[in-house]
Short mmCIF file of C-alpha atoms in Angstrom, two decimals:
data_model
loop_
_atom_site.label_atom_id
_atom_site.label_comp_id
_atom_site.label_asym_id
_atom_site.label_seq_id
_atom_site.Cartn_x
_atom_site.Cartn_y
_atom_site.Cartn_z
CA MET A 1 -40.60 -47.68 37.13
CA ILE A 2 -39.95 -48.23 33.14
CA LYS A 3 -41.60 -44.69 32.73
CA LYS A 4 -38.88 -43.30 35.55
CA ILE A 5 -35.73 -44.90 34.40
CA PHE A 6 -36.89 -43.35 30.96
CA LEU A 7 -37.90 -39.75 32.62
CA ILE A 8 -34.62 -39.65 34.26
CA ILE A 9 -32.23 -40.06 31.19
CA LYS A 10 -34.19 -37.91 29.63
CA ASN A 11 -33.62 -35.23 32.68
CA ASN A 12 -30.03 -36.00 32.88
CA ILE A 13 -29.63 -35.52 28.57
CA LEU A 14 -30.97 -32.31 28.61
CA LEU A 15 -28.30 -31.90 31.75
CA MET A 16 -25.82 -32.63 29.57
CA GLY A 17 -26.85 -30.77 26.91
CA LEU A 18 -26.95 -27.69 29.61
CA VAL A 19 -23.70 -28.08 30.29
CA GLY A 20 -22.41 -28.71 26.88
CA ILE A 21 -23.94 -25.79 25.68
CA LEU A 22 -22.58 -23.75 28.62
CA ILE A 23 -19.18 -24.64 28.12
CA GLY A 24 -19.15 -24.19 24.51
CA LEU A 25 -20.02 -21.21 25.41
CA LEU A 26 -17.64 -20.49 28.42
CA SER A 27 -14.59 -21.46 25.90
CA SER A 28 -15.93 -18.96 23.15
CA TRP A 29 -16.01 -16.45 24.80
CA ILE A 30 -12.38 -16.92 26.91
CA LEU A 31 -11.14 -17.66 23.30
CA TYR A 32 -12.92 -14.46 22.56
CA GLU A 33 -12.16 -12.24 24.89
CA GLY A 34 -8.29 -13.90 24.88
CA LEU A 35 -7.82 -13.22 21.36
CA HIS A 36 -9.79 -9.01 21.13
CA ARG A 37 -7.81 -8.44 24.18
CA THR A 38 -4.25 -9.31 22.97
CA SER A 39 -4.99 -7.86 19.66
CA ASP A 40 -4.23 -4.14 20.06
CA ASP A 41 -1.29 -1.95 19.94
CA ARG A 42 -1.12 -1.23 23.77
CA PHE A 43 -0.78 -5.29 24.15
CA CYS A 44 1.57 -5.83 20.65
CA ILE A 45 4.00 -2.74 21.88
CA VAL A 46 4.89 -5.04 24.87
CA CYS A 47 7.07 -7.90 23.49
CA HIS A 48 7.09 -6.82 19.81
CA GLU A 49 9.46 -4.39 18.60
CA MET A 50 7.83 -1.63 16.87
CA LYS A 51 7.62 1.48 18.40
CA PRO A 52 8.23 3.53 15.80
CA MET A 53 5.81 2.09 13.37
CA VAL A 54 2.83 1.94 16.20
CA ALA A 55 4.14 5.80 16.36
CA ALA A 56 4.16 5.84 12.80
CA TYR A 57 0.31 3.88 12.64
CA HIS A 58 -0.94 6.63 15.27
CA ASN A 59 -0.21 9.06 12.24
CA ASP A 60 -2.57 7.36 10.11
CA VAL A 61 -6.17 6.93 8.71
CA HIS A 62 -6.12 3.59 10.03
CA GLY A 63 -4.39 3.85 13.32
CA GLY A 64 -7.60 6.50 14.48
CA ASN A 65 -6.01 9.93 12.99
CA GLY A 66 -9.24 9.87 11.01
CA LYS A 67 -12.02 12.83 11.13
CA VAL A 68 -14.21 10.36 12.66
CA GLY A 69 -11.33 8.10 14.86
CA ILE A 70 -12.41 4.61 13.81
CA LYS A 71 -9.30 2.50 14.28
CA VAL A 72 -8.31 -0.84 13.11
CA SER A 73 -6.34 -2.73 15.34
CA CYS A 74 -2.97 -4.72 14.30
CA VAL A 75 -4.31 -7.88 14.46
CA THR A 76 -6.57 -7.27 11.82
CA CYS A 77 -4.10 -6.09 9.05
CA HIS A 78 -1.05 -8.03 10.07
CA LEU A 79 -2.67 -11.66 10.44
CA PRO A 80 -5.47 -13.83 8.47
CA HIS A 81 -8.36 -13.56 8.25
CA ASP A 82 -9.27 -16.49 5.89
CA ASN A 83 -8.94 -19.27 8.43
CA VAL A 84 -9.92 -19.15 12.00
CA ILE A 85 -7.01 -21.62 12.73
CA ALA A 86 -4.44 -20.11 11.00
CA TYR A 87 -5.23 -17.10 12.03
CA ILE A 88 -5.20 -18.64 15.55
CA ALA A 89 -2.01 -20.48 15.28
CA THR A 90 0.07 -17.19 13.24
CA LYS A 91 -0.61 -14.88 16.27
CA ALA A 92 0.31 -18.14 18.86
CA ARG A 93 3.88 -18.70 16.77
CA ASN A 94 4.36 -14.92 16.12
CA GLY A 95 3.41 -14.19 20.14
CA VAL A 96 5.88 -16.63 21.02
CA VAL A 97 8.56 -15.62 17.99
CA GLU A 98 8.48 -11.85 18.79
CA GLY A 99 8.60 -13.40 22.50
CA ALA A 100 11.59 -14.50 22.02
CA ILE A 101 13.60 -12.13 20.41
CA HIS A 102 12.46 -9.32 22.65
CA PHE A 103 13.56 -11.12 25.30
CA PHE A 104 16.80 -13.24 24.62
CA GLY A 105 17.46 -12.45 20.96
CA ASN A 106 18.48 -9.02 19.84
CA PRO A 107 16.67 -6.48 18.60
CA ASP A 108 18.76 -4.10 17.77
CA ALA A 109 19.85 -5.64 15.26
CA ILE A 110 16.63 -5.94 13.08
CA ASN A 111 17.01 -3.98 10.03
CA TRP A 112 14.01 -2.12 10.53
CA GLN A 113 14.21 -0.44 6.82
CA ALA A 114 15.37 -4.05 4.92
CA ASN A 115 11.60 -4.66 6.01
CA ARG A 116 10.39 -2.19 4.56
CA ALA A 117 11.26 -3.85 1.55
CA ASN A 118 8.77 -7.07 2.66
CA ARG A 119 5.71 -5.30 3.29
CA GLN A 120 3.63 -7.21 1.38
CA HIS A 121 4.61 -10.21 3.44
CA PHE A 122 3.79 -8.14 6.23
CA VAL A 123 0.33 -7.65 4.93
CA ARG A 124 -2.91 -9.44 4.61
CA ASP A 125 -4.74 -8.24 1.37
CA GLU A 126 -8.22 -9.63 2.38
CA ALA A 127 -7.64 -6.96 5.56
CA CYS A 128 -7.30 -4.79 3.00
CA TYR A 129 -10.70 -5.44 1.10
CA GLY A 130 -11.98 -6.54 4.41
CA CYS A 131 -13.45 -3.63 4.37
CA HIS A 132 -13.59 -1.46 1.60
CA THR A 133 -15.36 -3.80 -0.01
CA ASN A 134 -15.91 -1.52 -3.00
CA TYR A 135 -11.79 -0.93 -4.08
CA LYS A 136 -12.88 -1.43 -7.57
CA THR A 137 -16.23 0.78 -8.48
CA ASN A 138 -15.91 3.41 -6.15
CA GLU A 139 -15.70 6.82 -7.09
CA ALA A 140 -14.24 9.09 -4.94
CA ILE A 141 -10.96 7.14 -5.92
CA SER A 142 -9.86 8.14 -8.92
CA VAL A 143 -9.89 6.86 -12.43
CA LYS A 144 -6.41 5.83 -12.43
CA GLY A 145 -7.20 4.39 -9.08
CA ARG A 146 -9.82 2.61 -10.41
CA GLU A 147 -7.74 1.45 -13.71
CA MET A 148 -4.92 0.73 -11.34
CA HIS A 149 -7.26 -1.61 -8.47
CA GLU A 150 -8.34 -3.22 -11.87
CA HIS A 151 -5.05 -3.85 -12.62
CA TYR A 152 -4.60 -5.88 -9.18
CA ALA A 153 -7.94 -7.17 -10.16
CA SER A 154 -6.47 -9.08 -13.54
CA LEU A 155 -3.25 -10.30 -11.89
CA LYS A 156 -4.94 -12.56 -9.15
CA GLY A 157 -4.07 -15.82 -9.32
CA THR A 158 -1.70 -15.73 -11.60
CA ASP A 159 2.49 -15.59 -11.23
CA LYS A 160 2.35 -11.57 -11.25
CA GLU A 161 0.36 -11.25 -8.86
CA ILE A 162 1.08 -8.12 -6.51
CA SER A 163 -0.13 -7.10 -3.40
CA CYS A 164 -1.91 -4.25 -1.79
CA ALA A 165 1.03 -2.69 0.06
CA SER A 166 2.59 -3.42 -3.81
CA CYS A 167 1.64 0.14 -3.83
CA HIS A 168 0.50 1.80 -0.63
CA VAL A 169 3.46 1.93 0.49
CA GLU A 170 3.06 3.50 4.01
CA ILE A 171 -0.48 2.51 4.27
CA GLY A 172 -1.69 2.47 8.06
CA HIS A 173 1.70 3.67 9.05
CA LYS A 174 1.76 6.95 7.69
CA GLY A 175 5.81 8.35 7.91
CA LEU A 176 6.76 5.05 8.82
CA ARG A 177 10.29 5.60 6.45
CA SER A 178 11.23 9.28 8.18
CA MET A 179 9.68 7.65 11.86
CA LEU A 180 12.33 3.92 11.33
CA ASN A 181 14.51 6.92 10.35
CA TYR A 182 14.21 9.09 13.52
CA TYR A 183 14.58 5.80 15.60
CA LYS A 184 17.26 4.41 13.35
CA PRO A 185 18.59 6.76 10.93
CA GLU A 186 19.29 4.81 7.48
CA TYR A 187 22.63 7.00 6.92
CA GLU A 188 25.09 7.81 8.91
CA TYR A 189 24.73 11.69 8.16
CA TYR A 190 21.43 11.97 10.15
CA LYS A 191 23.09 9.86 13.55
CA GLY A 192 22.29 11.84 16.26
CA LYS A 193 20.99 14.68 14.20
CA LEU A 194 16.94 12.95 14.40
CA ASP A 195 17.22 12.86 18.77
CA THR A 196 14.76 15.46 18.73
CA LYS A 197 12.33 14.28 16.53
CA LYS A 198 12.64 11.06 17.91
CA ASP A 199 12.14 12.17 21.35
CA GLU A 200 9.19 14.42 19.85
CA ALA A 201 7.52 10.87 18.72
CA GLU A 202 8.28 9.19 21.79
CA LYS A 203 6.96 11.57 23.98
CA LYS A 204 3.37 11.84 22.33
CA LEU A 205 3.21 7.92 21.68
CA ALA A 206 4.13 7.83 25.63
CA GLU A 207 0.80 10.07 26.15
CA GLU A 208 -1.43 8.34 23.37
CA MET A 209 -0.70 4.76 25.25
CA LYS A 210 -1.68 5.98 29.12
CA MET B 1 -35.74 13.34 -58.50
CA ARG B 2 -36.98 11.17 -55.06
CA LYS B 3 -34.39 8.63 -55.62
CA LYS B 4 -31.54 10.25 -55.56
CA ARG B 5 -32.28 12.11 -52.80
CA THR B 6 -33.51 8.59 -51.12
CA LEU B 7 -29.71 7.91 -52.48
CA CYS B 8 -28.42 10.58 -50.53
CA VAL B 9 -30.00 10.85 -47.41
CA LEU B 10 -29.06 6.89 -47.56
CA GLY B 11 -25.28 8.05 -48.41
CA PHE B 12 -24.95 10.09 -45.29
CA PHE B 13 -26.28 7.88 -42.91
CA PHE B 14 -24.19 5.10 -44.29
CA ILE B 15 -20.96 8.09 -44.28
CA PHE B 16 -21.99 9.46 -41.08
CA SER B 17 -22.21 5.78 -39.38
CA VAL B 18 -18.97 4.03 -40.47
CA MET B 19 -17.31 7.30 -38.98
CA SER B 20 -18.89 7.01 -36.02
CA LEU B 21 -17.98 4.14 -35.84
CA PHE B 22 -14.21 4.38 -36.60
CA GLY B 23 -14.86 7.29 -33.68
CA VAL B 24 -15.59 4.74 -31.26
CA ASP B 25 -12.97 2.49 -32.10
CA THR B 26 -10.22 4.94 -31.31
CA ASN B 27 -11.86 6.25 -28.13
CA THR B 28 -12.67 3.60 -26.55
CA SER B 29 -9.69 0.73 -26.98
CA SER B 30 -7.18 0.70 -25.36
CA PRO B 31 -4.74 -0.95 -27.31
CA LYS B 32 -2.35 -3.95 -26.64
CA ILE B 33 1.43 -3.11 -27.28
CA ASN B 34 2.51 -6.76 -27.42
CA MET B 35 6.20 -6.90 -25.90
CA THR B 36 8.47 -8.41 -27.54
CA PRO B 37 12.39 -8.56 -25.66
CA GLU B 38 13.73 -6.44 -28.84
CA LEU B 39 11.29 -3.73 -27.00
CA LYS B 40 11.73 -4.26 -23.78
CA LYS B 41 15.38 -3.68 -24.62
CA GLU B 42 15.02 0.02 -26.12
CA PHE B 43 12.25 1.00 -24.14
CA PRO B 44 13.37 -0.27 -20.44
CA ILE B 45 11.34 0.38 -17.24
CA LYS B 46 11.75 0.60 -13.83
CA ALA B 47 11.72 -1.84 -11.92
CA HIS B 48 9.45 -1.21 -9.26
CA HIS B 49 7.15 -0.40 -12.07
CA GLU B 50 8.68 -3.95 -14.07
CA LYS B 51 7.57 -5.63 -10.46
CA LEU B 52 3.99 -4.41 -10.67
CA SER B 53 3.77 -5.60 -14.24
CA LEU B 54 2.26 -1.78 -15.55
CA SER B 55 2.44 -2.07 -19.40
CA CYS B 56 3.04 0.63 -21.74
CA THR B 57 -0.05 2.07 -21.94
CA ASP B 58 -0.92 2.15 -18.22
CA CYS B 59 1.09 5.58 -17.98
CA HIS B 60 0.97 6.38 -22.31
CA GLU B 61 -2.72 6.36 -22.55
CA GLY B 62 -4.66 6.86 -25.37
CA GLN B 63 -1.23 7.23 -27.17
CA GLY B 64 -1.77 4.73 -29.71
CA ASP B 65 -0.22 1.57 -30.04
CA ASP B 66 2.94 2.40 -31.56
CA PRO B 67 5.92 2.28 -28.53
CA LYS B 68 8.84 4.85 -30.57
CA ASP B 69 5.24 6.94 -30.41
CA LEU B 70 4.75 7.38 -27.82
CA LYS B 71 5.04 10.98 -26.07
CA LEU B 72 6.18 12.00 -22.16
CA ILE B 73 3.58 11.79 -20.08
CA GLY B 74 4.81 14.76 -18.15
CA ASP B 75 4.02 16.03 -13.70
CA LYS B 76 0.44 15.01 -14.84
CA GLY B 77 0.79 11.51 -16.07
CA CYS B 78 3.43 11.08 -13.26
CA LEU B 79 1.24 12.14 -10.54
CA SER B 80 -1.45 11.05 -11.39
CA CYS B 81 -0.08 7.67 -9.16
CA HIS B 82 2.17 9.01 -7.21
CA LYS B 83 -0.47 12.38 -5.63
CA THR B 84 1.32 14.87 -5.32
CA LYS B 85 4.32 16.35 -5.26
CA GLN B 86 3.59 17.18 -1.39
CA PHE B 87 2.66 13.90 -0.86
CA LEU B 88 6.24 13.10 -1.32
CA ALA B 89 7.36 15.91 -0.17
CA ASP B 90 6.04 14.53 3.38
CA ARG B 91 6.86 10.94 2.86
CA LEU B 92 10.93 12.09 2.86
CA LYS B 93 10.53 14.42 5.51
CA PHE B 94 13.63 13.11 8.17
CA MET B 95 15.39 14.75 5.83
CA ASP B 96 13.42 18.12 6.38
CA ALA B 97 15.47 18.36 9.32
CA LEU B 98 18.97 19.17 7.61
CA HIS B 99 17.82 20.61 4.52
CA THR B 100 18.10 17.43 2.35
CA ASN B 101 14.75 17.21 1.36
CA PRO B 102 15.13 15.79 -2.73
CA HIS B 103 11.45 16.74 -2.81
CA ASN B 104 10.95 19.44 -0.37
CA SER B 105 14.13 20.98 -1.23
CA ILE B 106 15.28 24.46 0.25
CA HIS B 107 15.85 25.37 -3.04
CA ASP B 108 12.72 24.66 -4.97
CA GLY B 109 10.61 23.73 -2.39
CA PRO B 110 8.41 20.62 -3.58
CA LYS B 111 7.74 22.73 -7.04
CA LEU B 112 10.46 20.87 -9.29
CA TYR B 113 9.14 19.07 -12.12
CA CYS B 114 9.57 15.22 -12.33
CA ASP B 115 11.67 14.59 -14.51
CA GLU B 116 14.11 16.89 -13.60
CA CYS B 117 15.73 14.16 -11.83
CA HIS B 118 14.04 11.18 -12.54
CA ASN B 119 13.45 9.11 -16.20
CA GLU B 120 11.73 6.22 -17.05
CA HIS B 121 14.21 4.46 -19.89
CA LYS B 122 16.84 5.98 -19.25
CA PRO B 123 19.33 6.44 -16.20
CA SER B 124 17.88 9.22 -13.85
CA GLU B 125 20.14 12.14 -12.91
CA ASN B 126 20.04 13.94 -9.83
CA MET B 127 20.46 17.78 -9.97
CA CYS B 128 21.47 18.12 -6.94
CA LEU B 129 24.45 16.59 -8.17
CA SER B 130 25.05 19.92 -10.15
CA CYS B 131 26.24 21.65 -7.62
CA HIS B 132 26.30 19.07 -4.49
CA SER B 133 28.54 16.99 -6.33
CA ASN B 134 30.31 15.19 -3.35
CA ASP B 135 27.97 15.40 -0.83
CA VAL B 136 24.48 13.82 -2.37
CA LYS B 137 25.66 10.67 -1.77
CA ILE B 138 25.84 10.53 1.90
CA TRP B 139 22.61 11.74 2.89
CA MET B 140 19.92 10.11 -0.17
CA ARG B 141 20.13 7.25 -2.15
CA PRO B 142 21.14 7.95 -5.41
CA THR B 143 17.74 8.86 -7.68
CA PRO B 144 14.97 6.25 -8.25
#
């Protein structure tokens, strides 16, 4: 009798464990799929005001315009990767804030040109050297480039710290300044005169997003 | 006689070691220039270079450690960081539509010397202004 009860408990614990593992796996799968499917340009552009940024991204090696067709998703560069909690929290907060601006705010008032000066704030360095691991030693980089990468590393952790985007100004979005000008010219002089360029970019973007 | 020869050989050996030591010294050391506030005032650098904490020797490589002796670095020096003239022209592609791209001008293409417009230690001069004095400011910002 005692033996039988012990067996049932043992069985139950095993069952509970199995159910637990299943629930765990299922929720991580949902979380993974959820994070994965909401990470690329197709999804982000739904709410974020970023047509010109995405159009410029498609011109860049990071956006799939390289010889080998590798494409990094928006979140790779723009979300923190040092901590998974911070990653999810930032993603959620950005989603809510950008969604609110898109639906209730005034997206036209965003000064894209001025925001280019804040590029260091929008790009995460750990994402850069997460892929470009040998940026200090890679001999495909010019001697000067390697020297400057040493300079970058030597400033890390000091009050003079710089970031990858400090020097690599249009990284990830080739021709960003031009693309922003097609959509929203920074000088009165260009207003209305770059519309054909904008139409071309829109058409190309629409095709790429199909 | 033998002693003399040995002495000569030793002497040569000593002289060459000292020379090679000096040679090594001048080739590999990158002198650090101590930037005093006075020097900073005398040789101001552009805000965007200041922000990157660049030092004199980052541009003036192998030119010693006296700021007064440093020479112009020329296009080659500028382009060691700023890639190529075509790259710089492409970054301002939107200006091409109205032929206002200073890095791909209608007169010279992407071929001008950097220092025809850009100066590092004194205010830059926009060459376009010498003919287009009235309208330059409506199609481009002040020269960095």
